[in-house]
PDB file of C-alpha atoms in Angstrom:
ATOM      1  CA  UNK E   1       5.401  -5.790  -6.064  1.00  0.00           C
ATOM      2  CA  UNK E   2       4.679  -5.789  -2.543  1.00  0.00           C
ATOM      3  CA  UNK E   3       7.629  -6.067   0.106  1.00  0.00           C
ATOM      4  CA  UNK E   4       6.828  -7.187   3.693  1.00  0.00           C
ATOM      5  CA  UNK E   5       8.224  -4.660   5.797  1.00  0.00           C
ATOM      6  CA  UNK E   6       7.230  -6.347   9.099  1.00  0.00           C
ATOM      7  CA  UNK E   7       4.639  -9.183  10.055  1.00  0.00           C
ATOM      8  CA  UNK E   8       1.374  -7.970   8.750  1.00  0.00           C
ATOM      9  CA  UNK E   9       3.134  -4.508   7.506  1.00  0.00           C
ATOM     10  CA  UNK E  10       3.710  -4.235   3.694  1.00  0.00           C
ATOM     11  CA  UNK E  11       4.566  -1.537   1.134  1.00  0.00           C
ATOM     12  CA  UNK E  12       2.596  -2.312  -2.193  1.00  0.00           C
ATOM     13  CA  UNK E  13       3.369   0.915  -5.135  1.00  0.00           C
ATOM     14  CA  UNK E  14      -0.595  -0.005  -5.759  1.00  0.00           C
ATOM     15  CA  UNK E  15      -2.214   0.879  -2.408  1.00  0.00           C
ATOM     16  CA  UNK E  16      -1.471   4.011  -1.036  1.00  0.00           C
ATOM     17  CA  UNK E  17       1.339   4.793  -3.382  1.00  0.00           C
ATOM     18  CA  UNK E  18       3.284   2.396  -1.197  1.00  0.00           C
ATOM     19  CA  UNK E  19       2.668   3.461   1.941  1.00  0.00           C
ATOM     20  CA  UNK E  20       3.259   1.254   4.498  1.00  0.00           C
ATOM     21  CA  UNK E  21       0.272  -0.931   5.528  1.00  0.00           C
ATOM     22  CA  UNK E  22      -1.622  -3.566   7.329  1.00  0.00           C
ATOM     23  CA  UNK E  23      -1.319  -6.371   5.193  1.00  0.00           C
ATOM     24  CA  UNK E  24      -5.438  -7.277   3.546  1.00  0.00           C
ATOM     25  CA  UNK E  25      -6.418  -3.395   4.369  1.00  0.00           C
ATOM     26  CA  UNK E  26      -6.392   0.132   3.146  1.00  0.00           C
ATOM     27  CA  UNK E  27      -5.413   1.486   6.771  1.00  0.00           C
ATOM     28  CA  UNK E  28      -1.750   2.821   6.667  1.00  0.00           C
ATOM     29  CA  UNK E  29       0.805   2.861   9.387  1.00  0.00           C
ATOM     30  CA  UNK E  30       0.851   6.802  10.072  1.00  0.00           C
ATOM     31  CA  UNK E  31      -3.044   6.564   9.876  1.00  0.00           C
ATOM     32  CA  UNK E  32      -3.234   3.915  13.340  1.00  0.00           C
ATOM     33  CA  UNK E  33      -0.538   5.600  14.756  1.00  0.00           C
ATOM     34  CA  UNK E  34      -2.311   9.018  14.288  1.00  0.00           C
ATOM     35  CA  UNK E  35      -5.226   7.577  15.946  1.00  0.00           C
ATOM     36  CA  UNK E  36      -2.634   6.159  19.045  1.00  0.00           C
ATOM     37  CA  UNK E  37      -1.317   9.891  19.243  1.00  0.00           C
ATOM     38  CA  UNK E  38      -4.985  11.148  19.619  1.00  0.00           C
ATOM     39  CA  UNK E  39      -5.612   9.833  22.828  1.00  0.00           C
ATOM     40  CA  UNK E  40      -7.161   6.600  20.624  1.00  0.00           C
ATOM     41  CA  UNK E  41      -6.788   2.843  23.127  1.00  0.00           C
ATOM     42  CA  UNK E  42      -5.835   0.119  21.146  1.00  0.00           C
ATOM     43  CA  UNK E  43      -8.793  -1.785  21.819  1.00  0.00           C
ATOM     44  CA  UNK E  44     -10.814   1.113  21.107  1.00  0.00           C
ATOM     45  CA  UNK E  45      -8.572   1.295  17.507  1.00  0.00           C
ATOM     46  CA  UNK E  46      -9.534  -2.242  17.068  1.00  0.00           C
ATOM     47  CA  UNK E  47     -13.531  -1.255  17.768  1.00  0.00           C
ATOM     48  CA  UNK E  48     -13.514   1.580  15.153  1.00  0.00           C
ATOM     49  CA  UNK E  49     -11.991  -0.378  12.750  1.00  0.00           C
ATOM     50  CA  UNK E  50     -13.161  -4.238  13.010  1.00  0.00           C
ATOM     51  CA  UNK E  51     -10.890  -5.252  10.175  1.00  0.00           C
ATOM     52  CA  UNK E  52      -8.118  -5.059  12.624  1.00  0.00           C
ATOM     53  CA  UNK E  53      -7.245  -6.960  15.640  1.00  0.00           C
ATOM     54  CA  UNK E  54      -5.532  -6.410  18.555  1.00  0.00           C
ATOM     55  CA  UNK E  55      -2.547  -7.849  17.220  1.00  0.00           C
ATOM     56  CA  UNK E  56      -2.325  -5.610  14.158  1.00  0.00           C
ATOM     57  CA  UNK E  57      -2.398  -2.778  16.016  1.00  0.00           C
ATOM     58  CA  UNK E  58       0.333  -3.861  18.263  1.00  0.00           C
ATOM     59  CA  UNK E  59       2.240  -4.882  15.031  1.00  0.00           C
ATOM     60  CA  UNK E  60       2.135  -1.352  13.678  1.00  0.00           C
ATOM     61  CA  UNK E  61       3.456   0.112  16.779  1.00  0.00           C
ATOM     62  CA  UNK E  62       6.545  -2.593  16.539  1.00  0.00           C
ATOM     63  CA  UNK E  63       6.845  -1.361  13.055  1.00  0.00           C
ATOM     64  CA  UNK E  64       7.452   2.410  14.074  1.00  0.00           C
ATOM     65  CA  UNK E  65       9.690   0.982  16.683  1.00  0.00           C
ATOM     66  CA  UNK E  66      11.805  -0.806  14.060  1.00  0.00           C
ATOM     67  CA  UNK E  67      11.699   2.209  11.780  1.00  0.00           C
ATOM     68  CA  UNK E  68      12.956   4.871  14.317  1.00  0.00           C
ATOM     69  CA  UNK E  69      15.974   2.768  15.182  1.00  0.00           C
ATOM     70  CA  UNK E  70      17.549   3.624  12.265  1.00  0.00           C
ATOM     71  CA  UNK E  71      20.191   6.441  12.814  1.00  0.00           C
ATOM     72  CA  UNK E  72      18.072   9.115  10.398  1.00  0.00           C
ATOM     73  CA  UNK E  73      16.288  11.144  12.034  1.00  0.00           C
ATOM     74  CA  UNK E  74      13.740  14.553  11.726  1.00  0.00           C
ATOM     75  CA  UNK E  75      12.601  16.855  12.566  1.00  0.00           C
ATOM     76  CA  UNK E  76       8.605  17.204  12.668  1.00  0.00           C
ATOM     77  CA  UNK E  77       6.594  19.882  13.555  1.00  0.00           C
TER      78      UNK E  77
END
């Protein structure tokens, strides 16, 4: 069952293990971000992976946003 987690985010138990993801690919959330954290431009994201678009990218970050709101926090090393 897949559950839409935000826009083109979902969490399907059959890709990934139910990782979050962008919705129509196998690229998860912490993978993009990863990329983001590595020094990695959106636009040059979006050229490395030409599934994507600018706007899926953008939707990821909003995603983490969303997510870290929540009052649970960790601590990661």
């Amino acid at each position: 069952m897949t559950i839409r987690l935000h826009r083109r985010i979902i969490a399907d138990p059959e890709i990934l293990g139910g990782k979050p993801i962008v919705e129509d690919t196998r690229l998860s959330v912490a993978h993009i971000l990863g990329l983001l954290s590595n020094d990695m431009s959106v636009d040059e994201v979006v050229e490395a992976y030409p599934i994507l678009t600018r706007e899926d990218v953008l939707n990821v970050i909003g995603y983490a946003v969303k997510a870290l709101e929540n009052d649970i926090y960790m601590e990661v090393s």
